[in-house]
Short mmCIF file of C-alpha atoms in Angstrom, two decimals:
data_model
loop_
_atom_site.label_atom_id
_atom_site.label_comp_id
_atom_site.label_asym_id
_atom_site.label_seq_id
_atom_site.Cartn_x
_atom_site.Cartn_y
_atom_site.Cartn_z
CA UNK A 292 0.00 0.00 0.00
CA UNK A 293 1.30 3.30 -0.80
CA UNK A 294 2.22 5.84 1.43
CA UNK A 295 0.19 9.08 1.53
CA UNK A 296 1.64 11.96 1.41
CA UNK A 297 0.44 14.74 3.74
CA UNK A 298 1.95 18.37 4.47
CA UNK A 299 2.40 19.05 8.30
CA UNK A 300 2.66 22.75 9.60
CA UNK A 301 4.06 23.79 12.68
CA UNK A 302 3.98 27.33 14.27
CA UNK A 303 4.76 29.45 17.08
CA UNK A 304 5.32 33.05 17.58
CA UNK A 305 8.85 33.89 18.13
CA UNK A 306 8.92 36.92 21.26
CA UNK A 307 12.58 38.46 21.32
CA UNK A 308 11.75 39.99 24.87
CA UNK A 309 10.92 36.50 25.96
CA UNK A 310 14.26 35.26 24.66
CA UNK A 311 15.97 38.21 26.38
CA UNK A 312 14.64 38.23 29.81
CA UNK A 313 14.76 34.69 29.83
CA UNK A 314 18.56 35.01 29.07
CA UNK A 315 18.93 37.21 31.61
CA UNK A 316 17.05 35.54 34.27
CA UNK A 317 19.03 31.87 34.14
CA UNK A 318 22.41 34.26 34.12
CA UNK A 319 21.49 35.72 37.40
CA UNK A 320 19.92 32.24 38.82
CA UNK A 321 23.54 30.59 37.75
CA UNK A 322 25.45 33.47 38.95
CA UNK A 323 23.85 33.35 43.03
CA UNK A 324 23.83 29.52 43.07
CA UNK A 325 27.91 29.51 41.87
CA UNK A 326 28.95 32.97 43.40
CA UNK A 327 30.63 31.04 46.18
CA UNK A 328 32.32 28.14 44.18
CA UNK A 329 33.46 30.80 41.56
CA UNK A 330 35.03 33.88 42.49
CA UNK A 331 35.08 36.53 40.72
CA UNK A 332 33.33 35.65 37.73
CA UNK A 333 29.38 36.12 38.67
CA UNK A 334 30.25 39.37 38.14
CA UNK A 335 30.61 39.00 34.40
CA UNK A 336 27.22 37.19 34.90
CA UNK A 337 25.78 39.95 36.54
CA UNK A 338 26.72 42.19 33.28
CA UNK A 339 24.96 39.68 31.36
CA UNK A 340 21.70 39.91 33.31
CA UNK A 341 21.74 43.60 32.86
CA UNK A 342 22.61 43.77 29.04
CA UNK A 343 20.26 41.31 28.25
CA UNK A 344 17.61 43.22 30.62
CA UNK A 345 18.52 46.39 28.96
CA UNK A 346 18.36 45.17 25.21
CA UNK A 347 14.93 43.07 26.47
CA UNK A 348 13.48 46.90 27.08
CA UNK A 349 13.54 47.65 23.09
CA UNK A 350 12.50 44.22 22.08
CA UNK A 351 9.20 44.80 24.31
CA UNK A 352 8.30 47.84 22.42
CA UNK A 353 9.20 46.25 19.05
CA UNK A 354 7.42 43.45 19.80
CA UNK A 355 4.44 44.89 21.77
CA UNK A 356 4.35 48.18 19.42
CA UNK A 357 3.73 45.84 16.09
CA UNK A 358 1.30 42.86 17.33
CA UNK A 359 -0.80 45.97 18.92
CA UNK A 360 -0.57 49.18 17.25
CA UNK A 361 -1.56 49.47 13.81
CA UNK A 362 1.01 50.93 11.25
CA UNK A 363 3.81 50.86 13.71
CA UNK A 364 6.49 50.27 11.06
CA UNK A 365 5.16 53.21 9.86
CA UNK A 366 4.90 55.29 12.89
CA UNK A 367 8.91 54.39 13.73
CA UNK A 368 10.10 55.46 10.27
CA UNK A 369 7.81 58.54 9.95
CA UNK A 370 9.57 59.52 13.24
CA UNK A 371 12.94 58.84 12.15
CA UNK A 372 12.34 60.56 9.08
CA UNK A 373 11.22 63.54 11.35
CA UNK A 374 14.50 63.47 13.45
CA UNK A 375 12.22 62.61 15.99
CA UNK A 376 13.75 59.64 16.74
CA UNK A 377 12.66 56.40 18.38
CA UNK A 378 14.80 55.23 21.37
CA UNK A 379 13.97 52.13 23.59
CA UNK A 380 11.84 54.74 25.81
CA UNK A 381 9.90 55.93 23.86
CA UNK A 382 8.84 53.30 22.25
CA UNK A 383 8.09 51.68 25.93
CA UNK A 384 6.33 54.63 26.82
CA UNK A 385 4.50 54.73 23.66
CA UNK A 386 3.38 51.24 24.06
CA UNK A 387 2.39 51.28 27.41
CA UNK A 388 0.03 54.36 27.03
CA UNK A 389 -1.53 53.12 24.30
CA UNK A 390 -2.57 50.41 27.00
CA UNK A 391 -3.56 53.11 29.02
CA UNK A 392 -0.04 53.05 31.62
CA UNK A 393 1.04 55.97 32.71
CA UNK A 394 5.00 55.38 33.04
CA UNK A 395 6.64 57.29 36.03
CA UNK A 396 10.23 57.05 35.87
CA UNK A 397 10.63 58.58 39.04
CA UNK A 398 9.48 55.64 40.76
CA UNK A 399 10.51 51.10 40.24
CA UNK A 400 10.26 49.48 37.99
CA UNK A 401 10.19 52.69 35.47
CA UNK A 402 13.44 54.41 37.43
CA UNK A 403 15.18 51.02 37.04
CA UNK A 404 14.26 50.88 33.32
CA UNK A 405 15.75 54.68 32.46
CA UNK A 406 18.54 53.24 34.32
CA UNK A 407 18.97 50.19 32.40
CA UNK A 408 18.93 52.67 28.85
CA UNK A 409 21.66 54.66 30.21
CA UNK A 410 23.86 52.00 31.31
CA UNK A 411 23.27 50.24 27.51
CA UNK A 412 23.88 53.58 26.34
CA UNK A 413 27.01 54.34 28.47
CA UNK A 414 28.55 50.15 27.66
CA UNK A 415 27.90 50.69 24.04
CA UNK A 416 29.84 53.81 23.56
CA UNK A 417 32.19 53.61 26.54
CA UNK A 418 36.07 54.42 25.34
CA UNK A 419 39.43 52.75 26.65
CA UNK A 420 40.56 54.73 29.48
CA UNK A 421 43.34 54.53 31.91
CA UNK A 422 41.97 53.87 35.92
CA UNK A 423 43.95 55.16 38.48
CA UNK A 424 43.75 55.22 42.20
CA UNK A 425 46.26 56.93 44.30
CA UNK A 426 46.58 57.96 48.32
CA UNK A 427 48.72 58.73 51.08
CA UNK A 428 49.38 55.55 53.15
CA UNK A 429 51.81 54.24 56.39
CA UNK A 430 54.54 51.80 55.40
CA UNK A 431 52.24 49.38 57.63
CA UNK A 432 49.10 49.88 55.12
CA UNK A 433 50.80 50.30 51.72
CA UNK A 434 49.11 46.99 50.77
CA UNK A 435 45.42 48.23 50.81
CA UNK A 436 46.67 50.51 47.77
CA UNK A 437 48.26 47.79 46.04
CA UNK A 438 44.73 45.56 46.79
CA UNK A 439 42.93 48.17 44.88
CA UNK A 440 40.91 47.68 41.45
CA UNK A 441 39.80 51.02 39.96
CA UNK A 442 36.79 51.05 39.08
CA UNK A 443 34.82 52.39 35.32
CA UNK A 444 31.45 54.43 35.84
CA UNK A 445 30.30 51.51 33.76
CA UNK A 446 31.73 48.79 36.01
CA UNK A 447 30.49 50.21 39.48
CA UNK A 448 26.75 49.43 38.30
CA UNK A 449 27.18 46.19 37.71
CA UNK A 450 26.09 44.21 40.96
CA UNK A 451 23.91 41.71 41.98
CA UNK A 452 21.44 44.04 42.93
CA UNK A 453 21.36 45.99 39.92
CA UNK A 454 21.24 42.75 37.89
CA UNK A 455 18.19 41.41 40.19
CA UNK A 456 16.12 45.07 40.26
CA UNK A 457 16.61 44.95 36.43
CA UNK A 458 15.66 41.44 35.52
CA UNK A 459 13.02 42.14 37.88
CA UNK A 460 12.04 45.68 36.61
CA UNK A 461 11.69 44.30 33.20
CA UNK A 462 9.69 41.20 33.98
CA UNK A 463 6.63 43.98 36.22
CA UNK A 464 6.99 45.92 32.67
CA UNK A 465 5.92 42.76 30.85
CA UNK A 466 3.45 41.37 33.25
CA UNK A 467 1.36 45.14 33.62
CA UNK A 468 1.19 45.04 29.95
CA UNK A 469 -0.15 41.22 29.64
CA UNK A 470 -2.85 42.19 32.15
CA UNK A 471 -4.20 44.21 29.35
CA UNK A 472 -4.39 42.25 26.73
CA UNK A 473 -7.08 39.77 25.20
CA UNK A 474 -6.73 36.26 24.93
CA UNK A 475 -5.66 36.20 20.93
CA UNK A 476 -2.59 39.09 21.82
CA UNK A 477 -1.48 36.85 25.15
CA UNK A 478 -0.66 34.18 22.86
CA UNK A 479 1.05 36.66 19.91
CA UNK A 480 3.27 38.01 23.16
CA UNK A 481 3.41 36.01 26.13
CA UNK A 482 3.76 32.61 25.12
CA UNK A 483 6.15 30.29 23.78
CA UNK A 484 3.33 27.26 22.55
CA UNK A 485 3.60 25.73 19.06
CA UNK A 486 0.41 24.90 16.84
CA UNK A 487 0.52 22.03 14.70
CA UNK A 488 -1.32 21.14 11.55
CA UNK A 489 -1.80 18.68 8.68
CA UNK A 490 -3.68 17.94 5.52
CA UNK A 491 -3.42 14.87 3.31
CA UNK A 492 -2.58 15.95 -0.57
#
């Protein structure tokens, strides 16, 4: 008997912010449960978390900005056209009032996200510099000196409790803006599912 031959179909939305705060999440999760076997390098984990939170803030209003908001390839070039330009916060903000949020980045988890844009901001265009620390000491605490690691503006964020507020910051973004959305947009944004189908030809 002859095989017949049948087309399957399988589909699922791809979410970049899901990818991205996901990322970021399982960095910071690795980087607490190993901080004490490995020292020293959670802290590179830590910088992951926050880039990844950081670039996660742009994917959301990518993402968000075209399942929701009609024309919004439009809207972004019209601006850019404009010279009004289109950063990562204003395309959040944009977003989110369209779902009728009213950001205040004076407060968490906005303050954390205009921190997070400045700090991608500052790591993408940060130069080569020399660090230098020096002080008086006593020839009986000369050593603390030579213990020393100067520090970047750029490195001094990166902690693990900027890396947690930001994962977290991110993820109270995302979940305010799923409680406003219907059932058909929850599955365009907020979940990972596939959808399978098949016809014999």
């Amino acid at each position: 008997m002859e095989d017949k031959i049948g087309r399957i179909k399988v589909e699922r939305p791809f979410n970049p912010h899901r990818l991205l705060l996901t990322g970021a999440q399982r960095i910071l999760k690795t980087a607490k449960e190993n901080k004490e076997k490995q020292k020293d390098i959670w802290e590179y984990d830590w910088l992951g978390a926050i880039v990844l939170s950081a670039l996660s803030i742009e994917a959301i209003g990518n993402s968000y900005g075209e399942v929701l908001i009609p024309n919004w390839n439009d809207l972004i070039r019209e601006r850019l056209i404009r010279k009004e330009g289109a950063s990562p916060i204003w395309k959040l903000t944009f977003v989110a009032e369209q779902r009728g949020i009213t950001p205040n980045f004076n407060i968490d988890p906005w303050l954390t996200i205009k921190k997070l844009t400045k700090f991608r901001d500052s790591i993408a265009h940060t130069n080569h510099s020399y660090l230098e620390v020096e002080e008086n000491c006593t020839e009986s605490d000369y050593g603390r000196v030579f213990d020393m690691r100067p520090m970047s503006d750029v490195e001094e964020i990166i902690t693990e409790d900027f890396a947690t507020q930001s994962c977290d910051a991110v993820s109270k973004i995302m979940t305010a803006l799923n409680e406003t959305l219907n059932a058909e947009q929850l599955y365009k944004l907020a979940f990972d599912g596939r959808a399978f189908s098949a016809k014999i030809l």
